[in-house]
mmCIF file of N, CA, C and O in Angstrom:
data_model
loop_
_atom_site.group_PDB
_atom_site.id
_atom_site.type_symbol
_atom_site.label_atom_id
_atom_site.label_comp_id
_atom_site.label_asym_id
_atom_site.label_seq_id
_atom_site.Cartn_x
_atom_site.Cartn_y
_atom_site.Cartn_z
ATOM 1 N N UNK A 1130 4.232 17.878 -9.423
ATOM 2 C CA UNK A 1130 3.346 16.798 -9.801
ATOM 3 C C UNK A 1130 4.144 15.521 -9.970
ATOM 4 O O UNK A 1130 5.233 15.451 -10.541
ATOM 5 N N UNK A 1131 3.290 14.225 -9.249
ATOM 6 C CA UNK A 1131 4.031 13.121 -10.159
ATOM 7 C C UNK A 1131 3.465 11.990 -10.548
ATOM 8 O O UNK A 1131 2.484 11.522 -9.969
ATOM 9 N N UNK A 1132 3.941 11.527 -11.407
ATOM 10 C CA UNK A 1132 3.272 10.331 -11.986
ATOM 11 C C UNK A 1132 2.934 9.115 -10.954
ATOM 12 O O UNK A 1132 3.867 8.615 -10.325
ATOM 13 N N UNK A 1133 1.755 8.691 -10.799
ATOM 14 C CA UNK A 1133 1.595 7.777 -10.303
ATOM 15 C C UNK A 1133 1.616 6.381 -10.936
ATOM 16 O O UNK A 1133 1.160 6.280 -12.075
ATOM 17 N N UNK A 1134 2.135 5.206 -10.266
ATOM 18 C CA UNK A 1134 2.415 3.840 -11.242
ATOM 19 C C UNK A 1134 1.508 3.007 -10.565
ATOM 20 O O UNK A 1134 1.002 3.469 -9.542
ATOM 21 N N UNK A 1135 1.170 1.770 -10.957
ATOM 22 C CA UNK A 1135 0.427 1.271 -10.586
ATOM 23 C C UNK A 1135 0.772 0.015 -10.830
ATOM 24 O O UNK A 1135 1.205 -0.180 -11.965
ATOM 25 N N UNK A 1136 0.695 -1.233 -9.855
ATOM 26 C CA UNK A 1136 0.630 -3.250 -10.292
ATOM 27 C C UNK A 1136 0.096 -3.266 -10.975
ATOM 28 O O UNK A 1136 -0.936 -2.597 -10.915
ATOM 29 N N UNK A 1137 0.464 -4.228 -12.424
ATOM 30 C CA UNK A 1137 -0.374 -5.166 -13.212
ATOM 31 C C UNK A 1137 -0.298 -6.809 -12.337
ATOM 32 O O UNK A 1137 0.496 -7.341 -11.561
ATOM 33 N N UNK A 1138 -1.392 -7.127 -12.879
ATOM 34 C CA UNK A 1138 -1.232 -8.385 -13.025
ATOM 35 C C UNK A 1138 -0.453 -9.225 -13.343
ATOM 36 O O UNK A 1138 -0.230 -10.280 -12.750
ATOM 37 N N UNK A 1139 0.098 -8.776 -14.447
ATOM 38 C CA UNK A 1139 1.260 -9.297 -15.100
ATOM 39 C C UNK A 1139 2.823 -9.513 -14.418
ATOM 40 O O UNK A 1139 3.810 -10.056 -14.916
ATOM 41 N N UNK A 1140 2.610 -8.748 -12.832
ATOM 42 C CA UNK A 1140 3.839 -8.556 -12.367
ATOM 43 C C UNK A 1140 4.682 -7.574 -12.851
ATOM 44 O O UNK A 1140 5.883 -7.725 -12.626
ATOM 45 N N UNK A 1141 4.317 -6.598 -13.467
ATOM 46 C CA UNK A 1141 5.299 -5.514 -14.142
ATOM 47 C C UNK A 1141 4.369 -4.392 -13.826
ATOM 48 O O UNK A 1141 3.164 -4.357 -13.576
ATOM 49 N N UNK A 1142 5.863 -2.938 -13.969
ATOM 50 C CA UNK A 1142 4.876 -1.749 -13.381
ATOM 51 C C UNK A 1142 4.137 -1.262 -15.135
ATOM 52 O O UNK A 1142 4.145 -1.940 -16.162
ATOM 53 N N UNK A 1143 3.545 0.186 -14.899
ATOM 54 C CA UNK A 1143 3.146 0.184 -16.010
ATOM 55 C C UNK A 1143 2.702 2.010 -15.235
ATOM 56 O O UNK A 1143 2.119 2.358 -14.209
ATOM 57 N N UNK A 1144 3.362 2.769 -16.402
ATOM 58 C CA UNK A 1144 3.394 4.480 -16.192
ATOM 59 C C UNK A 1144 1.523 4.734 -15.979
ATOM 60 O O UNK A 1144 0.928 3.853 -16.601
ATOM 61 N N UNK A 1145 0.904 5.363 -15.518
ATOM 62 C CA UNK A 1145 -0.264 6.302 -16.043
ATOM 63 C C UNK A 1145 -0.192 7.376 -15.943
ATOM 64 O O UNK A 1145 0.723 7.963 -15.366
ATOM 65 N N UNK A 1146 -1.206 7.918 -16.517
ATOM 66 C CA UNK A 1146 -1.468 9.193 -16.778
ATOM 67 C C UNK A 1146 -1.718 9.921 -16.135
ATOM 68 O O UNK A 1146 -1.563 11.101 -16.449
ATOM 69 N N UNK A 1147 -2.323 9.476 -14.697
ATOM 70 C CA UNK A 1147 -3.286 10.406 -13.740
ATOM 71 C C UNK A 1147 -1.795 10.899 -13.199
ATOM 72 O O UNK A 1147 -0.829 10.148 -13.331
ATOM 73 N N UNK A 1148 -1.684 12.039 -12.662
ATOM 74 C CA UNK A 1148 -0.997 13.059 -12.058
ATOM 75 C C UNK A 1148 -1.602 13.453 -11.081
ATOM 76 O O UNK A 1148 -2.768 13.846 -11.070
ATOM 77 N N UNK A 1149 -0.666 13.365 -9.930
ATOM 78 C CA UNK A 1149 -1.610 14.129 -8.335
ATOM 79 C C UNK A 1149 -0.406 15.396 -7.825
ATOM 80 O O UNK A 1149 0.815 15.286 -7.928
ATOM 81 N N UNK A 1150 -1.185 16.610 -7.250
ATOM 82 C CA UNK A 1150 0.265 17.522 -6.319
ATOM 83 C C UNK A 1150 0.142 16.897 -5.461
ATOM 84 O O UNK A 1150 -0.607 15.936 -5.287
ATOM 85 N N UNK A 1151 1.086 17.507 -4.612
ATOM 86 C CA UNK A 1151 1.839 17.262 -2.997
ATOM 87 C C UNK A 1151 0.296 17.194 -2.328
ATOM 88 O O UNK A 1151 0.066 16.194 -1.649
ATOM 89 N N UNK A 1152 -0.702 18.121 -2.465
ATOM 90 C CA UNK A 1152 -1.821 18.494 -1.301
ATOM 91 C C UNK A 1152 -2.806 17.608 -1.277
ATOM 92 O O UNK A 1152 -3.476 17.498 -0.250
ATOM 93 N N UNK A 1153 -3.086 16.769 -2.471
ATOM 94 C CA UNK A 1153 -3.784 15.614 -2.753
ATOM 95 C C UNK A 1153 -4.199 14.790 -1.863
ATOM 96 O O UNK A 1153 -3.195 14.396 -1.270
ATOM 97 N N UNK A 1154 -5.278 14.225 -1.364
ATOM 98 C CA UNK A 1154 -5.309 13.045 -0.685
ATOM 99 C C UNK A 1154 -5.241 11.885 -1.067
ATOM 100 O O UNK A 1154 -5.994 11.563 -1.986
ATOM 101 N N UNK A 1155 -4.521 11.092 -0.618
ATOM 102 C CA UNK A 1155 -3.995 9.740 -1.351
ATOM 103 C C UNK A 1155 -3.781 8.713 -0.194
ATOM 104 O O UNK A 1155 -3.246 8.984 0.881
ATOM 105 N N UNK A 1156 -4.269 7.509 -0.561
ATOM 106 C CA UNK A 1156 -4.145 5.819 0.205
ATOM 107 C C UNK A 1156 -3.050 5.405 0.035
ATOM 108 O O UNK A 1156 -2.231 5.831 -0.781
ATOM 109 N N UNK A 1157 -2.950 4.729 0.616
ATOM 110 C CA UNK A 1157 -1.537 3.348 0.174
ATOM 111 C C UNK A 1157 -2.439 2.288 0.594
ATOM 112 O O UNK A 1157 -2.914 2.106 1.715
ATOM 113 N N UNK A 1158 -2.635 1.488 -0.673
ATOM 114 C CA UNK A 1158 -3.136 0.462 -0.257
ATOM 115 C C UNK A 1158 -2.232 -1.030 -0.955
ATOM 116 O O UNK A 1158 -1.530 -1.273 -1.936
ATOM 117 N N UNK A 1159 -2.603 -1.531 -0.135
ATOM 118 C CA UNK A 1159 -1.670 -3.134 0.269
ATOM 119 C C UNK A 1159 -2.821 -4.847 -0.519
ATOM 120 O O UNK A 1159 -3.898 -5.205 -0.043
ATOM 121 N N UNK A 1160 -2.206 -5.429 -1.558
ATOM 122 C CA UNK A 1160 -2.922 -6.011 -1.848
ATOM 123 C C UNK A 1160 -2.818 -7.471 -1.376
ATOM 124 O O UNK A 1160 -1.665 -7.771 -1.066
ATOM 125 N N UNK A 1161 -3.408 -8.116 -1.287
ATOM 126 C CA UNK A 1161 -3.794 -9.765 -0.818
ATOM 127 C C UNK A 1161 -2.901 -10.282 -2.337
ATOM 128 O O UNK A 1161 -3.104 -10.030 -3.525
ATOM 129 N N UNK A 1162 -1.595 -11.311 -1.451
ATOM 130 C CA UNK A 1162 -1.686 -12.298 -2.503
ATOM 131 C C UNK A 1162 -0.729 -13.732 -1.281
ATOM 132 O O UNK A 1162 -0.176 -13.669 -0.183
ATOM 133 N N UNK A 1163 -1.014 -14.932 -2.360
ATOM 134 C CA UNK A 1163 -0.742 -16.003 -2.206
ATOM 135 C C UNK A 1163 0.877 -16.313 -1.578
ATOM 136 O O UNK A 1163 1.268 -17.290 -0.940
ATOM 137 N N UNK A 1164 1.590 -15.154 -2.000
ATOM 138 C CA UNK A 1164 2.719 -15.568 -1.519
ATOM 139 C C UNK A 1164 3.281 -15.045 0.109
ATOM 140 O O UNK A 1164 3.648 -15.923 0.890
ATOM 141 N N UNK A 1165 3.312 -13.693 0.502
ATOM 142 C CA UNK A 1165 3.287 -13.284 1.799
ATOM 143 C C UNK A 1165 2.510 -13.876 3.203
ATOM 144 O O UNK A 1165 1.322 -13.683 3.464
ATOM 145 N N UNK A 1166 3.252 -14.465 3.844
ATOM 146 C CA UNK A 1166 3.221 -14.282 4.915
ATOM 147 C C UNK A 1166 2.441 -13.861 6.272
ATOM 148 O O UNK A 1166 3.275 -13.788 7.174
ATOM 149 N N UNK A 1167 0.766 -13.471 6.869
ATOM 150 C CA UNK A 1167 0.674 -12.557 7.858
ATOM 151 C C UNK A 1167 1.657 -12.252 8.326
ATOM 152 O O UNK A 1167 1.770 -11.074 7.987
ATOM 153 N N UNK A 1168 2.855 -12.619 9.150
ATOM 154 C CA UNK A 1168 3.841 -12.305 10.216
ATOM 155 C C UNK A 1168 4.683 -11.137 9.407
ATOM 156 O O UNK A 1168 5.303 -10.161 9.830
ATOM 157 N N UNK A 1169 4.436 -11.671 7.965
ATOM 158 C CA UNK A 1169 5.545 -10.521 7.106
ATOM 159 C C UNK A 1169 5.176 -9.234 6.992
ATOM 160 O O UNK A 1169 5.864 -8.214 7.016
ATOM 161 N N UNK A 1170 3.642 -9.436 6.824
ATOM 162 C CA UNK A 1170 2.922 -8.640 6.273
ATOM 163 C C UNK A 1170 2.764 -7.473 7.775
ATOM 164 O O UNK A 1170 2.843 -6.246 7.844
ATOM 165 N N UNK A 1171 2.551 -8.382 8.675
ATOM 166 C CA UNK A 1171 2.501 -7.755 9.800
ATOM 167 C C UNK A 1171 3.687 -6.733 10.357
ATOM 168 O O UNK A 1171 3.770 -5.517 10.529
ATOM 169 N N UNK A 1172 4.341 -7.588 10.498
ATOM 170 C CA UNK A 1172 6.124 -6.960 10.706
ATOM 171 C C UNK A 1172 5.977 -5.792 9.515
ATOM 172 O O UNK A 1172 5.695 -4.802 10.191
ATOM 173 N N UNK A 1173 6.004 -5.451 8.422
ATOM 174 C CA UNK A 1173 6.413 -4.535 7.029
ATOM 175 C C UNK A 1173 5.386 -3.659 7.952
ATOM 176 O O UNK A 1173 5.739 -2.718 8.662
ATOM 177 N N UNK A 1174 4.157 -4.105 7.822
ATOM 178 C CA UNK A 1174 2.866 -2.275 8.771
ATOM 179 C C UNK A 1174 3.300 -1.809 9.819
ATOM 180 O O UNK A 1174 2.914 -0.705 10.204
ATOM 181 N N UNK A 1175 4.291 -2.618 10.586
ATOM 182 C CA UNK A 1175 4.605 -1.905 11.718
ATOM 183 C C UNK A 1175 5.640 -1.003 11.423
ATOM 184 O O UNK A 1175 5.674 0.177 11.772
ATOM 185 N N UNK A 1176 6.794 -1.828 10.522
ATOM 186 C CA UNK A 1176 8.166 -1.009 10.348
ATOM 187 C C UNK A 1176 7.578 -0.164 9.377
ATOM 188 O O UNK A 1176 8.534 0.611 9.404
ATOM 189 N N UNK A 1177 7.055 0.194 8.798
ATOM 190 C CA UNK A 1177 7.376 0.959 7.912
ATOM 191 C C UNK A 1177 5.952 2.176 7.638
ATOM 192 O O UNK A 1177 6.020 3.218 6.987
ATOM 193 N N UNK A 1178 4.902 1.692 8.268
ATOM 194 C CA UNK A 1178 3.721 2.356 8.363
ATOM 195 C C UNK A 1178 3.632 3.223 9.993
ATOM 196 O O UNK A 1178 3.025 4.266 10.238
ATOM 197 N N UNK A 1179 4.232 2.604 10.676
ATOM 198 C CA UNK A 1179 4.110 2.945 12.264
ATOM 199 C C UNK A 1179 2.972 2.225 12.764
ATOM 200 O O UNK A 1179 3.240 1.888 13.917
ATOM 201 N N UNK A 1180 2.317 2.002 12.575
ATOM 202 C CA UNK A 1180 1.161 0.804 12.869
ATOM 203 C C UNK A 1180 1.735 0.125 13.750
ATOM 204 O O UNK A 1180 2.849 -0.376 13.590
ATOM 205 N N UNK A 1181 0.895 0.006 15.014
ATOM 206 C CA UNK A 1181 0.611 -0.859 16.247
ATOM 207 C C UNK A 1181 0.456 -2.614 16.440
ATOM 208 O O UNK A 1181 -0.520 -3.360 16.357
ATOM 209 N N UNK A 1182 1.212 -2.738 16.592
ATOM 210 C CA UNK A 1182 0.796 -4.379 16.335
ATOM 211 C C UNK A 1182 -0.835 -4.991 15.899
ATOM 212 O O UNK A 1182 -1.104 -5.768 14.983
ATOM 213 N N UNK A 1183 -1.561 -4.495 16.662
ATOM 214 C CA UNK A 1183 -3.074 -4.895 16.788
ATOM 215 C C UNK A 1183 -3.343 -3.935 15.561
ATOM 216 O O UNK A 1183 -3.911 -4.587 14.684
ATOM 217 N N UNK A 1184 -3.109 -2.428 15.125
ATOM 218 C CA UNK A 1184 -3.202 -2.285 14.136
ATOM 219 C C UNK A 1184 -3.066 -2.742 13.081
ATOM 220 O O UNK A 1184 -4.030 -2.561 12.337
ATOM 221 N N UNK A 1185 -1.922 -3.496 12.515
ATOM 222 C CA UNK A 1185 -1.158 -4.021 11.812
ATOM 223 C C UNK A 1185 -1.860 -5.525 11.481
ATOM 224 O O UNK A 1185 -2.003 -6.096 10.399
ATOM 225 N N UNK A 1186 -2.229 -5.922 12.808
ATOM 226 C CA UNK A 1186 -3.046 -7.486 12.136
ATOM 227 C C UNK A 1186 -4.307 -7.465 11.859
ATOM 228 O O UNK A 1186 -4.901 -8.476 11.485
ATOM 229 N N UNK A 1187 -5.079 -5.891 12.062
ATOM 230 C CA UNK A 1187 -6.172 -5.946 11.848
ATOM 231 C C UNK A 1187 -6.198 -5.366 10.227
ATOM 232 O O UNK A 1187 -7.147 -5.369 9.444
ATOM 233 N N UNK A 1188 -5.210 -5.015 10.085
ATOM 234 C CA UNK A 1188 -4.633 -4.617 8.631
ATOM 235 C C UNK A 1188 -4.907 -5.515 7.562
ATOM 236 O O UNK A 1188 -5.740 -5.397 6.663
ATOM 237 N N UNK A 1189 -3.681 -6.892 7.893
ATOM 238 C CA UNK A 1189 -3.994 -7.939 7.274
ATOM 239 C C UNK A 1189 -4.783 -9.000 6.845
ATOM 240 O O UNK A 1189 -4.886 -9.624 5.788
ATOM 241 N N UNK A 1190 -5.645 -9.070 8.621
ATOM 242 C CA UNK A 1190 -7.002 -10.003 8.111
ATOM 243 C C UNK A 1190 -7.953 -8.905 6.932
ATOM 244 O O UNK A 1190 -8.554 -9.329 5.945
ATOM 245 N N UNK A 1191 -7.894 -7.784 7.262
ATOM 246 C CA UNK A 1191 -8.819 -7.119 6.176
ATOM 247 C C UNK A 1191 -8.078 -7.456 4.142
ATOM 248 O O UNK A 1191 -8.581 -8.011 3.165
ATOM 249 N N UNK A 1192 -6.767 -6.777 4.377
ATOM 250 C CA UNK A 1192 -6.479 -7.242 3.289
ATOM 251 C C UNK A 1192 -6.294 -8.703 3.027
ATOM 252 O O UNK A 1192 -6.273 -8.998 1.832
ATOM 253 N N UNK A 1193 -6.166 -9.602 3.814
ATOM 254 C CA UNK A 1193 -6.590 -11.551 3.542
ATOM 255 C C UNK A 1193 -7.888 -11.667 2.703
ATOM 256 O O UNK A 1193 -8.150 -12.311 1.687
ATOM 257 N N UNK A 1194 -8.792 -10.612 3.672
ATOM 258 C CA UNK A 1194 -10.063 -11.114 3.289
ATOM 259 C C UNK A 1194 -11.140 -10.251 2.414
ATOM 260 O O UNK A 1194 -12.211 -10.788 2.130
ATOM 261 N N UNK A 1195 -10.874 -8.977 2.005
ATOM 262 C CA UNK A 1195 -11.289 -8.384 1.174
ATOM 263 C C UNK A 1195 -10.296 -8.079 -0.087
ATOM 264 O O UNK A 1195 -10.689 -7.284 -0.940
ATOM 265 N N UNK A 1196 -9.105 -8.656 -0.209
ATOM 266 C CA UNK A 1196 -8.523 -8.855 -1.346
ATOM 267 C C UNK A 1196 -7.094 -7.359 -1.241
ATOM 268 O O UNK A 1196 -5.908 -7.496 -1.540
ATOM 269 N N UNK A 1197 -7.655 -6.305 -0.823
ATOM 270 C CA UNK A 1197 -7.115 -5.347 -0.417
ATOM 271 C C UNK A 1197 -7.461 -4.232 0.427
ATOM 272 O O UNK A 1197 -8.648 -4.022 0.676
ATOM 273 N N UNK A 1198 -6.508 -3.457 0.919
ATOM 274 C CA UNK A 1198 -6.805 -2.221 2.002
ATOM 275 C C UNK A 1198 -5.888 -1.194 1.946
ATOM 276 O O UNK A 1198 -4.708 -1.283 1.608
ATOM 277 N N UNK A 1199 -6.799 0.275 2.472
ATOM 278 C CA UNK A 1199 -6.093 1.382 2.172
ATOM 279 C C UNK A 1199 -5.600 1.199 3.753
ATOM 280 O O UNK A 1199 -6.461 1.233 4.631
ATOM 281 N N UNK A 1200 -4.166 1.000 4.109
ATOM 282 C CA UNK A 1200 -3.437 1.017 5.159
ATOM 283 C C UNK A 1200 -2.841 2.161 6.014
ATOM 284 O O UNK A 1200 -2.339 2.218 7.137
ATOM 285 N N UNK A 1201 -3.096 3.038 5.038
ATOM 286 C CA UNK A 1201 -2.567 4.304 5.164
ATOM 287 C C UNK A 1201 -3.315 5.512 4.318
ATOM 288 O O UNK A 1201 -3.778 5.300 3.197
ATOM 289 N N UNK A 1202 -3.402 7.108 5.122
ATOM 290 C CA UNK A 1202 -3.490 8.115 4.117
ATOM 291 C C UNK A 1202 -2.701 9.492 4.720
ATOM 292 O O UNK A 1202 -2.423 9.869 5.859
ATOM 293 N N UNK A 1203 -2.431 10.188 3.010
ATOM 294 C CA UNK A 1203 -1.809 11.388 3.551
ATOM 295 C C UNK A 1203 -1.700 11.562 2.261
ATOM 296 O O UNK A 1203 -2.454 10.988 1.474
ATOM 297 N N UNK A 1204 -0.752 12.374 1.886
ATOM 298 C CA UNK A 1204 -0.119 13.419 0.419
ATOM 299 C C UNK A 1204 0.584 11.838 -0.113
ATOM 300 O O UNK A 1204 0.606 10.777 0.511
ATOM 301 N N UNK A 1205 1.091 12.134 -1.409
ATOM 302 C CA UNK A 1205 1.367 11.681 -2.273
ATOM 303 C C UNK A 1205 3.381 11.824 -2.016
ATOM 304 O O UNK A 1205 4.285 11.080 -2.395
ATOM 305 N N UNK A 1206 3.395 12.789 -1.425
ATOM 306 C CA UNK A 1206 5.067 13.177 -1.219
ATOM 307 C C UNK A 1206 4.853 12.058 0.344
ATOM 308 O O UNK A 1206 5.735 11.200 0.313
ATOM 309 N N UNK A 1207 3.939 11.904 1.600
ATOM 310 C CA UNK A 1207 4.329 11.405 2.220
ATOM 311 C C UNK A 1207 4.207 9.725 2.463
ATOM 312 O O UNK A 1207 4.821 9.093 3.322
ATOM 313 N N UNK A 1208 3.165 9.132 1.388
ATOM 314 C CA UNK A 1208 3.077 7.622 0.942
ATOM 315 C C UNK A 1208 3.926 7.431 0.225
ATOM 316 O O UNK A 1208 4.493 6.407 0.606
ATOM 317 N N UNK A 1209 4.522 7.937 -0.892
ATOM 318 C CA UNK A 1209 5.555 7.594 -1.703
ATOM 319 C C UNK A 1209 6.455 6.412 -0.880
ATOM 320 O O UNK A 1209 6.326 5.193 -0.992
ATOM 321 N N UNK A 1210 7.510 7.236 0.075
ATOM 322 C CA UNK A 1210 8.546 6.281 0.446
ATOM 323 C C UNK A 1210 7.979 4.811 1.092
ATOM 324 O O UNK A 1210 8.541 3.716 1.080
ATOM 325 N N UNK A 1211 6.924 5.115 1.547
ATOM 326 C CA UNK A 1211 6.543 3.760 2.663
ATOM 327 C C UNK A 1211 5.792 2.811 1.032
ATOM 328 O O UNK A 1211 5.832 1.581 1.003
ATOM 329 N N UNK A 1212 5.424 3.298 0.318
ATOM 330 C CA UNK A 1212 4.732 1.941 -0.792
ATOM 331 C C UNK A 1212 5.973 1.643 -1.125
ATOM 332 O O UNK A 1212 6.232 0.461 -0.902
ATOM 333 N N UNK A 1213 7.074 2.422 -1.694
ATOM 334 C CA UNK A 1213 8.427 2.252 -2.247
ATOM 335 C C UNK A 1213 8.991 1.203 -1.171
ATOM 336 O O UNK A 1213 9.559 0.236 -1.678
ATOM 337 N N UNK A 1214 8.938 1.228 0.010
ATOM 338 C CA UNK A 1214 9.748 0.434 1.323
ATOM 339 C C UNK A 1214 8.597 -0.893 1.475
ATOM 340 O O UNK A 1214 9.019 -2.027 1.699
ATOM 341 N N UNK A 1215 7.158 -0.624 1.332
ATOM 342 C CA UNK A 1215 6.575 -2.237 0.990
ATOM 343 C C UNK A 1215 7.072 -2.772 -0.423
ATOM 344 O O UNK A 1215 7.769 -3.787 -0.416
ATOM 345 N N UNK A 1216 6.819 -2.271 -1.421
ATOM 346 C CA UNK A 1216 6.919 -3.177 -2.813
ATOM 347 C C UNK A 1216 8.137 -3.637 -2.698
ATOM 348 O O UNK A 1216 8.376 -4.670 -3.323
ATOM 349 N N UNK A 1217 9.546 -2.853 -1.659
ATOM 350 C CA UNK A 1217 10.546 -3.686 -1.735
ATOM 351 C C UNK A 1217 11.158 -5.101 -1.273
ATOM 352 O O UNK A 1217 12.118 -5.795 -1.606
ATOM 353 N N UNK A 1218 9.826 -5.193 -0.082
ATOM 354 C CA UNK A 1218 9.434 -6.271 0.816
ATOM 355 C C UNK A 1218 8.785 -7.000 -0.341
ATOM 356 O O UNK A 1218 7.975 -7.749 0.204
ATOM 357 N N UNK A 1219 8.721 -7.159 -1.510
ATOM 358 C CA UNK A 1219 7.539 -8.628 -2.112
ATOM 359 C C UNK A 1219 6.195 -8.008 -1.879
ATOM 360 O O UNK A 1219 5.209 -8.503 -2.426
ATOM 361 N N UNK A 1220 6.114 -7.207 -1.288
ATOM 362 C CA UNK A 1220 4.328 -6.895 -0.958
ATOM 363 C C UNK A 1220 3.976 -5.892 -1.831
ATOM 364 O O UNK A 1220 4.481 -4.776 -1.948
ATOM 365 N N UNK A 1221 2.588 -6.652 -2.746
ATOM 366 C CA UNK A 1221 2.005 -5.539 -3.717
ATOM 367 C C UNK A 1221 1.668 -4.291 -2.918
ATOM 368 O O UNK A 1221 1.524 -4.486 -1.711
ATOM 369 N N UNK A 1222 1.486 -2.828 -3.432
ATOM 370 C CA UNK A 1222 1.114 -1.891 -3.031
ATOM 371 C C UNK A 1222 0.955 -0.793 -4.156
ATOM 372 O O UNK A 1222 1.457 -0.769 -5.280
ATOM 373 N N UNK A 1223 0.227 -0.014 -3.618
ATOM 374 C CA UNK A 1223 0.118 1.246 -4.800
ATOM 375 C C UNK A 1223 -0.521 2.329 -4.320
ATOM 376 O O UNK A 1223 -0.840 1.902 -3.210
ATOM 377 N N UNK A 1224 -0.932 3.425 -4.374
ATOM 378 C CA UNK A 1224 -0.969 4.903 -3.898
ATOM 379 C C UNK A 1224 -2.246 4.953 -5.251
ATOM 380 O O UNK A 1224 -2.103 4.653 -6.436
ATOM 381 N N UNK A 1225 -3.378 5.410 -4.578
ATOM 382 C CA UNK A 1225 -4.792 5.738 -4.889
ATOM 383 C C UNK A 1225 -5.023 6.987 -4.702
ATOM 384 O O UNK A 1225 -5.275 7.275 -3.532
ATOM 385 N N UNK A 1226 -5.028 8.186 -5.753
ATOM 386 C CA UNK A 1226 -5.384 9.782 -5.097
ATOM 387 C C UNK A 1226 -7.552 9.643 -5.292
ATOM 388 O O UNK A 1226 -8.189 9.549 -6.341
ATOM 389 N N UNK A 1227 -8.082 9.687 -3.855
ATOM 390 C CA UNK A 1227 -9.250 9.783 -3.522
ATOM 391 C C UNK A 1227 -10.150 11.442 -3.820
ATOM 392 O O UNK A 1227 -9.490 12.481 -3.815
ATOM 393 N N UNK A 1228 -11.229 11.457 -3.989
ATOM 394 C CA UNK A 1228 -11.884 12.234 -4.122
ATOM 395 C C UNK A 1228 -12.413 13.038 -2.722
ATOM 396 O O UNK A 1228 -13.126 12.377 -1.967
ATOM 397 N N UNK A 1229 -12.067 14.552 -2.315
ATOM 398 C CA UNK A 1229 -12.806 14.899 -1.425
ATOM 399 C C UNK A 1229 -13.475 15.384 -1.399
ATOM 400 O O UNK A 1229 -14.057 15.576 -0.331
#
């Protein structure tokens, strides 16, 4: 099991409580803000999501314009590294375990 963390507002992480296993279905989703880039944003979905160029910008106008997007899904062991490899880019992100 592991703890999932989550963005504040505040710019700082902050522990919760919810716990997901490995088999879980879980998002990575990518949030809209003022400081990034499209081209950055674009470039980070390709390197690090595998995302297709045209994937990747259809990525961003969604997160531009609905504030955020689940960019990705799979287990919780296999989003881990890629939110870990965006948040290190400046780009908000966080891992959502969904209901099936």
């Amino acid at each position: 099991m592991h703890a999932v963390q989550t963005h504040t507002e505040t710019k700082g992480w902050e522990a919760t409580d919810t716990m997901t296993t490995a088999d879980e279905s879980c998002t990575l989703i990518v949030w809209n803000d003022e400081v990034n880039t499209f081209e950055w944003v674009i470039e980070t979905l390709m390197e690090v999501c595998g995302h297709t160029e045209q994937q990747a910008e259809q990525c961003s106008m969604i997160i531009h314009t609905k504030g955020k997007y689940a960019v990705k899904e799979g287990s919780y062991d296999t989003l881990k590294p890629q939110c870990d490899a965006i948040t290190e880019r400046g780009i908000n992100a966080t891992i959502e375990v969904f209901e099936i």
